[in-house]
PDB file of C-alpha atoms and ligand atoms in Angstrom:
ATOM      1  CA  UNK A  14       0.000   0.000   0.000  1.00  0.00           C
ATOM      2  CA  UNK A  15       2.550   2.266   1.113  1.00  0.00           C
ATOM      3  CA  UNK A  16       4.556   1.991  -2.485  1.00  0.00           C
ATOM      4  CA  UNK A  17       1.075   3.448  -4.102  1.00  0.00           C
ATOM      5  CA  UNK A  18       0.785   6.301  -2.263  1.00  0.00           C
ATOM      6  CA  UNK A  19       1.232   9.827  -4.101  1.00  0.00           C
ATOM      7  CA  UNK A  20       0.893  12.356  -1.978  1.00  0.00           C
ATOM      8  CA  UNK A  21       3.012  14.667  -0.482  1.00  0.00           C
ATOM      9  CA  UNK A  22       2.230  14.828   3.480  1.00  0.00           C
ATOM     10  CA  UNK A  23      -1.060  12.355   4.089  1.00  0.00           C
ATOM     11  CA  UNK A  24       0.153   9.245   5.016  1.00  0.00           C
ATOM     12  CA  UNK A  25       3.707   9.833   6.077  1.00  0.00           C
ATOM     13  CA  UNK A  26       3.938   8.170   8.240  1.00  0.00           C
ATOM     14  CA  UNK A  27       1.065   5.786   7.954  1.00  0.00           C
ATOM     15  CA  UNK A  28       0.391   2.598  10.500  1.00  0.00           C
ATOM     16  CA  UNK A  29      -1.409  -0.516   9.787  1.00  0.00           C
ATOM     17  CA  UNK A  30      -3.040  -2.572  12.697  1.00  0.00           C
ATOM     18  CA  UNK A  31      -4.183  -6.335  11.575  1.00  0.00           C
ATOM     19  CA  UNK A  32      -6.660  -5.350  14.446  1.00  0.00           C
ATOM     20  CA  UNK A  33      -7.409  -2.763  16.870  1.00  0.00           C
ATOM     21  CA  UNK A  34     -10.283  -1.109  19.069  1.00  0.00           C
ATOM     22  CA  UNK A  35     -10.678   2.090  16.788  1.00  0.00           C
ATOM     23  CA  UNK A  36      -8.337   3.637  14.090  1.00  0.00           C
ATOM     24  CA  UNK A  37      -9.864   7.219  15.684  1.00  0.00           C
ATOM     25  CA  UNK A  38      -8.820   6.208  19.423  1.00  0.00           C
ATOM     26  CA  UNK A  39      -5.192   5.080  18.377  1.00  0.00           C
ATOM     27  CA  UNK A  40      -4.566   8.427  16.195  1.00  0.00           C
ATOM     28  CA  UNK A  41      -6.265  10.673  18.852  1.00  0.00           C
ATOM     29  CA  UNK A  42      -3.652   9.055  21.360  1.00  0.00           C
ATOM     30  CA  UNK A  43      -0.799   9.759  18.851  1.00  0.00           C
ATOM     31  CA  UNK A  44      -1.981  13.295  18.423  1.00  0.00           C
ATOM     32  CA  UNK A  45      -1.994  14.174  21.785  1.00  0.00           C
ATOM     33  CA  UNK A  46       1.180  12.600  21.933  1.00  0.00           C
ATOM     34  CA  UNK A  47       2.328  15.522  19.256  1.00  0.00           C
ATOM     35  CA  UNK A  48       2.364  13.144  16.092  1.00  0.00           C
ATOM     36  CA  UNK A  49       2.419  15.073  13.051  1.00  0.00           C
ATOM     37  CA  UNK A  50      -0.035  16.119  10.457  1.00  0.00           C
ATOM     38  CA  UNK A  51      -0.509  13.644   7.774  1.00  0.00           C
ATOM     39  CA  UNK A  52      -0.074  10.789  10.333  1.00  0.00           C
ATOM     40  CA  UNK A  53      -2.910   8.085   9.502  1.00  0.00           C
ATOM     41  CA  UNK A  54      -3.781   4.786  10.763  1.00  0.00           C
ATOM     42  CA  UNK A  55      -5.459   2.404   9.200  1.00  0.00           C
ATOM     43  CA  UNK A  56      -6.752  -1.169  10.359  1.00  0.00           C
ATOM     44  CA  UNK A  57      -7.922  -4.230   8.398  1.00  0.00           C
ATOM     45  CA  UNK A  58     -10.729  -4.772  11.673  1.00  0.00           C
ATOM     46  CA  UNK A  59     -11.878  -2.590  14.553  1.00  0.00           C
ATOM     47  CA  UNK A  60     -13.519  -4.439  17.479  1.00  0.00           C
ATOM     48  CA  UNK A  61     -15.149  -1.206  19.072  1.00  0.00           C
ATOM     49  CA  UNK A  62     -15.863   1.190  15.776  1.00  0.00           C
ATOM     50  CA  UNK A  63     -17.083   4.772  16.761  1.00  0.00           C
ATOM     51  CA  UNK A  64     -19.945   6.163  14.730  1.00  0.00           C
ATOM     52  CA  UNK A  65     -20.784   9.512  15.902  1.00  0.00           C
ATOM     53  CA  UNK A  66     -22.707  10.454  19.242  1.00  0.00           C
ATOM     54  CA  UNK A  67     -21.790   7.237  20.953  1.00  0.00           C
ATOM     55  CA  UNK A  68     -23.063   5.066  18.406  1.00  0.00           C
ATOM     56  CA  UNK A  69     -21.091   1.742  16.423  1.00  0.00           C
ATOM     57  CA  UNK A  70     -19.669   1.154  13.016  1.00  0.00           C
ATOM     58  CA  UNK A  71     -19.768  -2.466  12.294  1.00  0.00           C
ATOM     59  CA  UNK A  72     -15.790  -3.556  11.327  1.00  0.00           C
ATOM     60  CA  UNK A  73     -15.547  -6.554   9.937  1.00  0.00           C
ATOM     61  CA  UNK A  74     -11.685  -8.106   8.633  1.00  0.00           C
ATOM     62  CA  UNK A  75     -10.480  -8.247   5.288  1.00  0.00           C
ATOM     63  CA  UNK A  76     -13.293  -6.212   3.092  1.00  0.00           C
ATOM     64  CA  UNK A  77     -13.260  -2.702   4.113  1.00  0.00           C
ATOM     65  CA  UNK A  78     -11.635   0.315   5.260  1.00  0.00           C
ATOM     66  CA  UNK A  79     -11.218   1.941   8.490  1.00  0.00           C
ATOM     67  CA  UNK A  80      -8.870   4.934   8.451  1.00  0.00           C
ATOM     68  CA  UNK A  81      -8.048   7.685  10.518  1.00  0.00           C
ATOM     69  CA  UNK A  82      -5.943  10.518   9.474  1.00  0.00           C
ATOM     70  CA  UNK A  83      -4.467  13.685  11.911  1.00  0.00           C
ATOM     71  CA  UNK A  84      -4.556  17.223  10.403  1.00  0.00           C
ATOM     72  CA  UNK A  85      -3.395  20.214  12.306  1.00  0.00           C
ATOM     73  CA  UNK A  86      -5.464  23.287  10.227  1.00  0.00           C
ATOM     74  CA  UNK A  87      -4.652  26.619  11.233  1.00  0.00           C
ATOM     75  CA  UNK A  88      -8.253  27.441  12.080  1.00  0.00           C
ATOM     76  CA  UNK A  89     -10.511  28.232  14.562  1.00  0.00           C
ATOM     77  CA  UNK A  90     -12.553  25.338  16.252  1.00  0.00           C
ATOM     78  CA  UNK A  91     -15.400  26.557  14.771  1.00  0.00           C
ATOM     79  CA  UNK A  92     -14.546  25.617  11.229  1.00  0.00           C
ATOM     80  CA  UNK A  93     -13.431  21.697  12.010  1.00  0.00           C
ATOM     81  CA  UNK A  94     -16.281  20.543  11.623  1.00  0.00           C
ATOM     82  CA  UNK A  95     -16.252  21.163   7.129  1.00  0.00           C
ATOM     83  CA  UNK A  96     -13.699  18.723   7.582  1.00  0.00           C
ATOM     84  CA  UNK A  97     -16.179  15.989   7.593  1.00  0.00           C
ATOM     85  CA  UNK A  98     -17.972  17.769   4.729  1.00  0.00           C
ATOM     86  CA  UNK A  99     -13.983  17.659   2.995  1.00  0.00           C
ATOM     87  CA  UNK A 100     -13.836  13.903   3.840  1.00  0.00           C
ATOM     88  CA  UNK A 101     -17.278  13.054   2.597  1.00  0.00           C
ATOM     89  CA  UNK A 102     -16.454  15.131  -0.829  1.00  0.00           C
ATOM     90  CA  UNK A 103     -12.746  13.191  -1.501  1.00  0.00           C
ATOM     91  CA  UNK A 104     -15.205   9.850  -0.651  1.00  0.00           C
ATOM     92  CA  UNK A 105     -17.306  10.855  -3.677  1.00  0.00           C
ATOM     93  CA  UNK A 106     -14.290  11.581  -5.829  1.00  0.00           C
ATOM     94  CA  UNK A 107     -12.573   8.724  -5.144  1.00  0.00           C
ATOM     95  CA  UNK A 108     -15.760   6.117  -5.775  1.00  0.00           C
ATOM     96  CA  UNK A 109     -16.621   7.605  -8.516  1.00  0.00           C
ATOM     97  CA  UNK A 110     -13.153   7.652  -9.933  1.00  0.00           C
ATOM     98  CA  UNK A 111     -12.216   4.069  -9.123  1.00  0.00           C
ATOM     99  CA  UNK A 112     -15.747   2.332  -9.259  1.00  0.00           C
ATOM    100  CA  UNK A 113     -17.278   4.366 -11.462  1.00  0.00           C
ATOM    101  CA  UNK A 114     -20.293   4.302  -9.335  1.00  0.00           C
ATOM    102  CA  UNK A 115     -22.849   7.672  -9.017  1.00  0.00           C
ATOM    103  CA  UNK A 116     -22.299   7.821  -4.761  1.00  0.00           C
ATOM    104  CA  UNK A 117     -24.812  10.901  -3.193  1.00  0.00           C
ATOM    105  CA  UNK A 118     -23.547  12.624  -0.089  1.00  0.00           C
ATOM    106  CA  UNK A 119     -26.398  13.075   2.956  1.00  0.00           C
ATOM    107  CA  UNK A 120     -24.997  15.970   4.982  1.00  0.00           C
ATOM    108  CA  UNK A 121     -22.941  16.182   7.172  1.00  0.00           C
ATOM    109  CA  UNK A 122     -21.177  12.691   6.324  1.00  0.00           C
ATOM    110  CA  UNK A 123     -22.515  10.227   4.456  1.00  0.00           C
ATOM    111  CA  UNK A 124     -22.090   8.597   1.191  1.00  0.00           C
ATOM    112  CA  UNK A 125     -24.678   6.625   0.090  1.00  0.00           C
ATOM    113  CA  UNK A 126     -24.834   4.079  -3.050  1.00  0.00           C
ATOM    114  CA  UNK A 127     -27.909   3.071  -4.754  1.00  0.00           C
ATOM    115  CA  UNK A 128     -29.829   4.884  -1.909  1.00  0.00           C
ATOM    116  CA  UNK A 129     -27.666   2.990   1.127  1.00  0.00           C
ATOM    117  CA  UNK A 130     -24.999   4.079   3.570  1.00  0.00           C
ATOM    118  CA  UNK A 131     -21.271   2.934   1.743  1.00  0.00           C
ATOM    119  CA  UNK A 132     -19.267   5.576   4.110  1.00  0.00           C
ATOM    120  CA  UNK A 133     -19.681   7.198   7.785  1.00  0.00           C
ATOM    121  CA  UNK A 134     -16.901  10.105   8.911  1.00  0.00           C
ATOM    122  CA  UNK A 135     -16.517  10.788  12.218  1.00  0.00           C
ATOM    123  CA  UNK A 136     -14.494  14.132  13.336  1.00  0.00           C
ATOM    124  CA  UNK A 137     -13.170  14.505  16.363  1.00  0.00           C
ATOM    125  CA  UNK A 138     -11.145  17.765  17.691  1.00  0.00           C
ATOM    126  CA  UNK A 139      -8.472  18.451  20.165  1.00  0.00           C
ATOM    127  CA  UNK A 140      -8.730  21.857  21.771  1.00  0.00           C
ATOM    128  CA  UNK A 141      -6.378  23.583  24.292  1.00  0.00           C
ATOM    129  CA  UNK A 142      -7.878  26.689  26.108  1.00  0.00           C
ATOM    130  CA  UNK A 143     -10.101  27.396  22.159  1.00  0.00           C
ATOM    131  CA  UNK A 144      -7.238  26.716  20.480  1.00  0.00           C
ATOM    132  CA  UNK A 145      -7.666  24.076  17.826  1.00  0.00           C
ATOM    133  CA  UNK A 146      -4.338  21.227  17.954  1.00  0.00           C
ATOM    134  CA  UNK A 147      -5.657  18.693  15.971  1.00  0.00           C
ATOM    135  CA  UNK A 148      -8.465  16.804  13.908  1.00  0.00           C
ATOM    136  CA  UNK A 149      -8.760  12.727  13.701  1.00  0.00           C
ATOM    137  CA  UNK A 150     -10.534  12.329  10.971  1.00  0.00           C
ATOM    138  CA  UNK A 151     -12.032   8.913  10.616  1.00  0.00           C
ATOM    139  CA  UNK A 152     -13.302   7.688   7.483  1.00  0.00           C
ATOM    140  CA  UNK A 153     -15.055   4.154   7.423  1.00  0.00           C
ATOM    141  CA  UNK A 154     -16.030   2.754   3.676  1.00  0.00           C
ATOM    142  CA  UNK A 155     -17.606  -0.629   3.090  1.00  0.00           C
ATOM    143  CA  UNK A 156     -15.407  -1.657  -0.155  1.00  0.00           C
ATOM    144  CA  UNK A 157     -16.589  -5.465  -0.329  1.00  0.00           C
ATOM    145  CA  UNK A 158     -18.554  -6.507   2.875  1.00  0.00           C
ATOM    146  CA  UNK A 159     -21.031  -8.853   1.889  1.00  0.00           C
ATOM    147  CA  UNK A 160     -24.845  -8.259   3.057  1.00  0.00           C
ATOM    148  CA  UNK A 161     -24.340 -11.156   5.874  1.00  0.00           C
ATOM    149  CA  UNK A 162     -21.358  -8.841   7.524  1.00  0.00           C
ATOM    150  CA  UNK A 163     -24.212  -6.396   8.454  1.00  0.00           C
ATOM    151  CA  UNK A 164     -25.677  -7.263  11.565  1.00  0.00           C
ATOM    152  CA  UNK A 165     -29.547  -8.132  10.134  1.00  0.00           C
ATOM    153  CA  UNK A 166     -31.308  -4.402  11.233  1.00  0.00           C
ATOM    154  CA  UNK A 167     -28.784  -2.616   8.948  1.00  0.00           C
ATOM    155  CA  UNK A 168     -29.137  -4.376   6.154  1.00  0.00           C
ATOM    156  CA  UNK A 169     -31.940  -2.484   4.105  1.00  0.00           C
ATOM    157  CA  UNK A 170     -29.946   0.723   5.359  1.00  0.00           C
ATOM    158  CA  UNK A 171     -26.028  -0.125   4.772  1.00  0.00           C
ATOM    159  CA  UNK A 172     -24.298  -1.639   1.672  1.00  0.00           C
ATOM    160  CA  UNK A 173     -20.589  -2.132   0.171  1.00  0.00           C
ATOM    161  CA  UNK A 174     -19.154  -0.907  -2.872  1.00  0.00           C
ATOM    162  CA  UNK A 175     -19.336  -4.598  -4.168  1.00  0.00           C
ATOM    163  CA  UNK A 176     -22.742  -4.993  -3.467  1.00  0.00           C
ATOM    164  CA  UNK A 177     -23.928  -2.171  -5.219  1.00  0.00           C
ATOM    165  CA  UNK A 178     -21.406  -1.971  -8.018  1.00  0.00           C
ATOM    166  CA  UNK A 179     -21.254  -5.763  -8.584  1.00  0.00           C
ATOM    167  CA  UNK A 180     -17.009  -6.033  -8.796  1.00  0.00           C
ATOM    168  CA  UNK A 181     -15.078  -6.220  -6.097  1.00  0.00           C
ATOM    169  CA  UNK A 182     -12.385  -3.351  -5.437  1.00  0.00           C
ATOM    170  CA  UNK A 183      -9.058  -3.422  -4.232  1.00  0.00           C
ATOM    171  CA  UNK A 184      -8.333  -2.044  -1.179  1.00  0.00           C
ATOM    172  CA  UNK A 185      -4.926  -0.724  -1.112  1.00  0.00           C
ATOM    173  CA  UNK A 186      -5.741   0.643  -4.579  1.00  0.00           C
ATOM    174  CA  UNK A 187      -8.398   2.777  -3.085  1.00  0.00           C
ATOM    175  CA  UNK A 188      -6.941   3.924  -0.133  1.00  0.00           C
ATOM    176  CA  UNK A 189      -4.174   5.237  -1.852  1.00  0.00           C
ATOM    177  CA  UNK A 190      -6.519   7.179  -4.306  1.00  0.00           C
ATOM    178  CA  UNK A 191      -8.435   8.062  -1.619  1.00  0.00           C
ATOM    179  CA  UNK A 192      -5.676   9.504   0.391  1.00  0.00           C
ATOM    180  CA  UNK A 193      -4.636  11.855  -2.877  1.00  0.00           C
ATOM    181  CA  UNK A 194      -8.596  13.077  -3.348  1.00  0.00           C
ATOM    182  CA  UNK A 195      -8.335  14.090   0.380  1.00  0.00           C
ATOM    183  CA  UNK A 196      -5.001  15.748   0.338  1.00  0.00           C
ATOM    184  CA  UNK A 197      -6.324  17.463  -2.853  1.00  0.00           C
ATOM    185  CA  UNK A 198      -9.420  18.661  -0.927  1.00  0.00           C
ATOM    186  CA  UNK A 199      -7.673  19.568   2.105  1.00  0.00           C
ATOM    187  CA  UNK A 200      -5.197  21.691   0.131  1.00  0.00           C
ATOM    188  CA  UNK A 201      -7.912  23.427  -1.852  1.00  0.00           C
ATOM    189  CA  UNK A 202     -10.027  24.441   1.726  1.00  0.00           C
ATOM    190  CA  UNK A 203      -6.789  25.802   3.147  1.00  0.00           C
ATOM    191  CA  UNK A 204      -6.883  28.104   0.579  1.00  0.00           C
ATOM    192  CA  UNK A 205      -9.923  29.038  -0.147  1.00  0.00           C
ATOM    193  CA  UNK A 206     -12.331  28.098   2.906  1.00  0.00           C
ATOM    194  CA  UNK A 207     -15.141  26.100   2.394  1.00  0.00           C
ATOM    195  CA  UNK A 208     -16.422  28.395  -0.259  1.00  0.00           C
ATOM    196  CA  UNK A 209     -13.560  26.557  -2.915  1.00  0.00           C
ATOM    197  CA  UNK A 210     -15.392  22.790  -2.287  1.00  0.00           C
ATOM    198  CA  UNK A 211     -18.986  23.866  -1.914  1.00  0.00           C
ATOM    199  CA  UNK A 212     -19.575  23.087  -5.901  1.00  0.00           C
ATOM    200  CA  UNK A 213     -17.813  20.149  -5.380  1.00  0.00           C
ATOM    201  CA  UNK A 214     -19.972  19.024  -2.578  1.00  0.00           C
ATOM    202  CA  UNK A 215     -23.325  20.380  -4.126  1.00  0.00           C
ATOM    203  CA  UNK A 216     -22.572  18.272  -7.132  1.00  0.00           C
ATOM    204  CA  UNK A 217     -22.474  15.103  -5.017  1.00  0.00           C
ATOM    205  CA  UNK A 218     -25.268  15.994  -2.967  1.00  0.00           C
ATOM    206  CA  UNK A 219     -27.827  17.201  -5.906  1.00  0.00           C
ATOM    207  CA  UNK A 220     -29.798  14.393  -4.878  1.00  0.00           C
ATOM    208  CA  UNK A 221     -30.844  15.892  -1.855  1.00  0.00           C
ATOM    209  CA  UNK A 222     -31.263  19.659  -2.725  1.00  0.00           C
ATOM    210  CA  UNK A 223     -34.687  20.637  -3.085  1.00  0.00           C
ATOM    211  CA  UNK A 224     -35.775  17.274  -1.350  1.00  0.00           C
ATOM    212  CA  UNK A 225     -38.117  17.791   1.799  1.00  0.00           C
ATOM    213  CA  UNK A 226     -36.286  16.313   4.766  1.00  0.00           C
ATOM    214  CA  UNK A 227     -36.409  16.238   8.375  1.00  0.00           C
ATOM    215  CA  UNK A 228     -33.407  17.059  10.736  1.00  0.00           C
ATOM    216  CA  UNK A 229     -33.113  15.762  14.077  1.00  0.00           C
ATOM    217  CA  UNK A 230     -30.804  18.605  15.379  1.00  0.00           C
ATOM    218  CA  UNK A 231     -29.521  19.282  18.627  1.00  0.00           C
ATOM    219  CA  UNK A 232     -31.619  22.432  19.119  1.00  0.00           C
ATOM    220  CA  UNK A 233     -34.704  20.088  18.503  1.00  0.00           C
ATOM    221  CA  UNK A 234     -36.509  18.602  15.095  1.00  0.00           C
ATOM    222  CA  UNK A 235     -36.657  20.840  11.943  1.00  0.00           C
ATOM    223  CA  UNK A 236     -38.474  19.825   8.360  1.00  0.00           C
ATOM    224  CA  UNK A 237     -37.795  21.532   5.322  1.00  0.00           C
ATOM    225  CA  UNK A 238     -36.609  21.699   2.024  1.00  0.00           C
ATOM    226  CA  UNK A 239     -32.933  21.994   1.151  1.00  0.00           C
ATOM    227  CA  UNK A 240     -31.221  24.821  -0.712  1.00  0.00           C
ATOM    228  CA  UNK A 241     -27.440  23.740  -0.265  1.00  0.00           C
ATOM    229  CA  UNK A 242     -24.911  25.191   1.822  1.00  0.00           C
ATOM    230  CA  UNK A 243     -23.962  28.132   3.384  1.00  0.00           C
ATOM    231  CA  UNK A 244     -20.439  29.770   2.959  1.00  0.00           C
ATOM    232  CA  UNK A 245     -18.957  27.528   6.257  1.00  0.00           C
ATOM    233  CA  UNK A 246     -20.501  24.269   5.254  1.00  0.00           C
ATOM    234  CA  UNK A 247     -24.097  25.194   7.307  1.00  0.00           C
ATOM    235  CA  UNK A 248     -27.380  23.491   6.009  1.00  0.00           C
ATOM    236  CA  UNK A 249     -29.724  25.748   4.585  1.00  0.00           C
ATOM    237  CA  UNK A 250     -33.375  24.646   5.075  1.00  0.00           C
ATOM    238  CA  UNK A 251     -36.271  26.579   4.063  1.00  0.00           C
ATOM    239  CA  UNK A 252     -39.089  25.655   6.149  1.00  0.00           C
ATOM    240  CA  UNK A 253     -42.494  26.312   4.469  1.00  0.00           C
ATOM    241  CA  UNK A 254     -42.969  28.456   1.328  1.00  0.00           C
ATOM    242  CA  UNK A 255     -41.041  31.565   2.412  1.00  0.00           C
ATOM    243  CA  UNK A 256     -38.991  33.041   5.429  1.00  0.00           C
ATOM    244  CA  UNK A 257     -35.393  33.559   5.638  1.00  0.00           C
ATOM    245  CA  UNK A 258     -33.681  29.967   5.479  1.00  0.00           C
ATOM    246  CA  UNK A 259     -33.257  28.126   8.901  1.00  0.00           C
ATOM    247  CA  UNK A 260     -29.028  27.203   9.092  1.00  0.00           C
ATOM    248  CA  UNK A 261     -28.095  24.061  10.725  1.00  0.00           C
ATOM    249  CA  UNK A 262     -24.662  22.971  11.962  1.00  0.00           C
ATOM    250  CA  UNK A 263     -25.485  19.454  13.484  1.00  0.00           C
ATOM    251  CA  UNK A 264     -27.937  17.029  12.858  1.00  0.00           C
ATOM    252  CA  UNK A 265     -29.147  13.654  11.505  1.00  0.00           C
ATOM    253  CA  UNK A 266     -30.996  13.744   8.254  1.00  0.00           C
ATOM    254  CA  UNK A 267     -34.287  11.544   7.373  1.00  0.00           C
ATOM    255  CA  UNK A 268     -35.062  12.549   3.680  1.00  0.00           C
ATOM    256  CA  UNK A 269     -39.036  12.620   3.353  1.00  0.00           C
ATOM    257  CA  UNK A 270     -39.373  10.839   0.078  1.00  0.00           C
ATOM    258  CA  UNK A 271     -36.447   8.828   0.072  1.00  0.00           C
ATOM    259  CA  UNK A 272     -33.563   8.405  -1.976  1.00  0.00           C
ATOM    260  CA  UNK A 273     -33.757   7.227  -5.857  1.00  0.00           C
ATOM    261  CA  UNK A 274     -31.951   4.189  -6.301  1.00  0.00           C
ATOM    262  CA  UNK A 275     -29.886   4.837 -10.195  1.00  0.00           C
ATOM    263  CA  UNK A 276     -26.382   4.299  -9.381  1.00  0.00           C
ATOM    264  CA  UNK A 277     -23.916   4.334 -12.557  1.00  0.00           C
ATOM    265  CA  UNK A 278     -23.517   7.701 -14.437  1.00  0.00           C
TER     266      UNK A 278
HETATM  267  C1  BT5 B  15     -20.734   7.491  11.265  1.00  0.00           C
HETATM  268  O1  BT5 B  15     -21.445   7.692  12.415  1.00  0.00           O
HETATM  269  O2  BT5 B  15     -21.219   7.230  10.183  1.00  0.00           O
HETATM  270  C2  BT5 B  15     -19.230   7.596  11.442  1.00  0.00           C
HETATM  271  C3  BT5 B  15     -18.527   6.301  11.201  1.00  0.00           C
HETATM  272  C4  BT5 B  15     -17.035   6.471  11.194  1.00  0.00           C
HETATM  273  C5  BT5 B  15     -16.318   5.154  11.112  1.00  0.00           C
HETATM  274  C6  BT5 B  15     -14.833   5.320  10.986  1.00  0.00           C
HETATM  275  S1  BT5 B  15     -14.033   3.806  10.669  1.00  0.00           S
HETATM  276  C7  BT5 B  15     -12.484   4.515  10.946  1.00  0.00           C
HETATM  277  C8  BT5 B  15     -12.639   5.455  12.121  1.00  0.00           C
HETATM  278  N1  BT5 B  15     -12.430   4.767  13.372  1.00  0.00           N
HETATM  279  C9  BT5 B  15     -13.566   4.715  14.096  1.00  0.00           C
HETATM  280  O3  BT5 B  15     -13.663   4.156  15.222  1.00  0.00           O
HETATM  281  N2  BT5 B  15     -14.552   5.347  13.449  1.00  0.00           N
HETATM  282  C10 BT5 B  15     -14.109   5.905  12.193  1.00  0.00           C
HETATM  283  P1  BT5 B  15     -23.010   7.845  12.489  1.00  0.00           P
HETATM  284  O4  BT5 B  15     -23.479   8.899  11.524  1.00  0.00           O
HETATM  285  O5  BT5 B  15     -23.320   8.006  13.930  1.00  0.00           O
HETATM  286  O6  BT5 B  15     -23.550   6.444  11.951  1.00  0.00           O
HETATM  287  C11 BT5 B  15     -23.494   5.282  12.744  1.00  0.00           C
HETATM  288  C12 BT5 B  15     -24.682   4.426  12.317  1.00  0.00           C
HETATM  289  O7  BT5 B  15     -24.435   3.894  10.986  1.00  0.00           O
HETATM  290  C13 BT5 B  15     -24.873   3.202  13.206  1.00  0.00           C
HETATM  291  O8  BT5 B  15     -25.692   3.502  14.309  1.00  0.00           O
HETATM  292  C14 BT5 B  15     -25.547   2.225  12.241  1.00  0.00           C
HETATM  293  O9  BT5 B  15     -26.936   2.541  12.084  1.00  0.00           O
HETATM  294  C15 BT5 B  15     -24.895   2.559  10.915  1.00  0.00           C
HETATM  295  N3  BT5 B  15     -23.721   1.701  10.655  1.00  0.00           N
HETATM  296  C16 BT5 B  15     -22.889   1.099  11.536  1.00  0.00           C
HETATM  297  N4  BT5 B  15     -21.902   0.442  10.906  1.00  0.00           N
HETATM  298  C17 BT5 B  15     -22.122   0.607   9.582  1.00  0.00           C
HETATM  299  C18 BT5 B  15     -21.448   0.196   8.420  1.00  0.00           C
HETATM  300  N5  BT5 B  15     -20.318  -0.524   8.442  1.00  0.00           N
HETATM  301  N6  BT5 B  15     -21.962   0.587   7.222  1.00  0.00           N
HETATM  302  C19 BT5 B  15     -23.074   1.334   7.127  1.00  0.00           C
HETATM  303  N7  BT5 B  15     -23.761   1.773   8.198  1.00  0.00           N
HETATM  304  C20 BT5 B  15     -23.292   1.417   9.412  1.00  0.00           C
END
């Protein structure tokens, strides 16, 4: 894997666990411990896989990926949280590049295939006194888990890039290309703010713009339709037929009507 990789920082140095509680836990540790930016760690299984707000990701060996990478932006706290929308965006790139497969993000970090979850990201910060020191960002992507590695209530909700795409992909192949889209991304938002991605994102996410959905946020439950994004990677939601849009930072997303299911371009 490591003889595929083209970038310039992610990556170096990279360390590979056969098997390990959580890729997100190990690299947080490391971080704190001052390792430097670009450091990732990746594991073929995770026995305790962290979704977000205390929940699971289901890590089985030998078909998927479970990566963590540490970045050290020079940004407020405030703006770590577009990293996920960055992560979700290099996801898209990268599936569609190497599976040539149409993947939809769901804000804030998502990627669905044919309508079912493919990818979850999970960002986690490291603040001293406001002061932003580090992001783990962990990036989980079901390359070629069969249905019967989903525990039986996820499967009409999760799927693998196999399942929906019908070949199987390699692995180090993708995670190299996937470490290059995210570089790429990450480059382009130090530069130009979330503003520079937004199209990028939007374009991956045009299945949900316009749709009516419902947002379980943490200031309570909000439906509406979607416009896109604001300027700092905010959802904008206009709730009935007029009114100033309703911006939303956090939340889990329930789309009204569903997804459609078309998945090659
Ligand atoms: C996420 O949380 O989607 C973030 C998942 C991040 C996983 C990566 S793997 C590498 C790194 N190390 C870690 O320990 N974590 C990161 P959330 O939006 O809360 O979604 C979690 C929900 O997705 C669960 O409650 C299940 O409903 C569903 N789920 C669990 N495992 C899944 C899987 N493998 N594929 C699809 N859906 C899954």
């Amino acid at each position: 894997m490591k003889n595929q990789l083209q970038t310039r920082f992610l990556g170096k140095p990279l360390y590979f666990f056969p098997t390990i509680d959580s890729t997100n836990t190990y690299a947080a540790r490391l971080a704190r411990e001052g390792a430097s930016e670009g450091t990732v760690v990746i594991a073929d299984s995770q026995s305790s896989g962290k979704g977000r707000l205390g929940r699971s990701w289901v890590s089985p060996p030998k078909v998927n990926l479970y990566l963590s990478v540490i970045l050290r932006p020079p940004v407020s706290a405030v703006a770590a949280p577009q990293l996920s929308l960055l992560a979700g965006v290099a996801v898209a790139d990268t599936i569609t590049q190497v599976c040539r497969l149409t993947p939809q993000i769901k804000w804030p970090n998502d990627v669905l295939v044919g309508g079912k979850k493919v990818c979850g990201i999970l960002a986690e910060m490291q603040t001293e006194a406001e002061t932003l020191c580090a992001v783990v960002l962990g990036i989980g992507v079901n390359l070629n888990a069969p249905l019967t590695a989903f525990p039986e209530e996820l499967r009409d909700k999760a799927s693998s890039l196999l399942l929906t795409g019908g070949q199987p992909v390699d692995r180090c192949a993708f995670t190299a290309s996937l470490l290059t889209q995210l570089e790429k991304a990450y480059e382009l938002w130090l530069e130009g703010g979330f503003p520079a991605l937004r199209p990028a994102w939007e374009r991956h996410a045009a299945s949900l713009i316009g749709k009516q959905i419902t947002v379980a946020a943490p200031e309570g439950t909000v439906t509406g339709t979607v416009l896109g994004l604001d300027t700092d990677g905010a959802l904008l939601l206009r709730e009935g037929q007029s009114g100033a849009p309703r911006r939303l930072l956090a939340g889990d997303v329930t789309v009204v009507s569903g997804y459609e299911h078309g998945v090659r371009p």
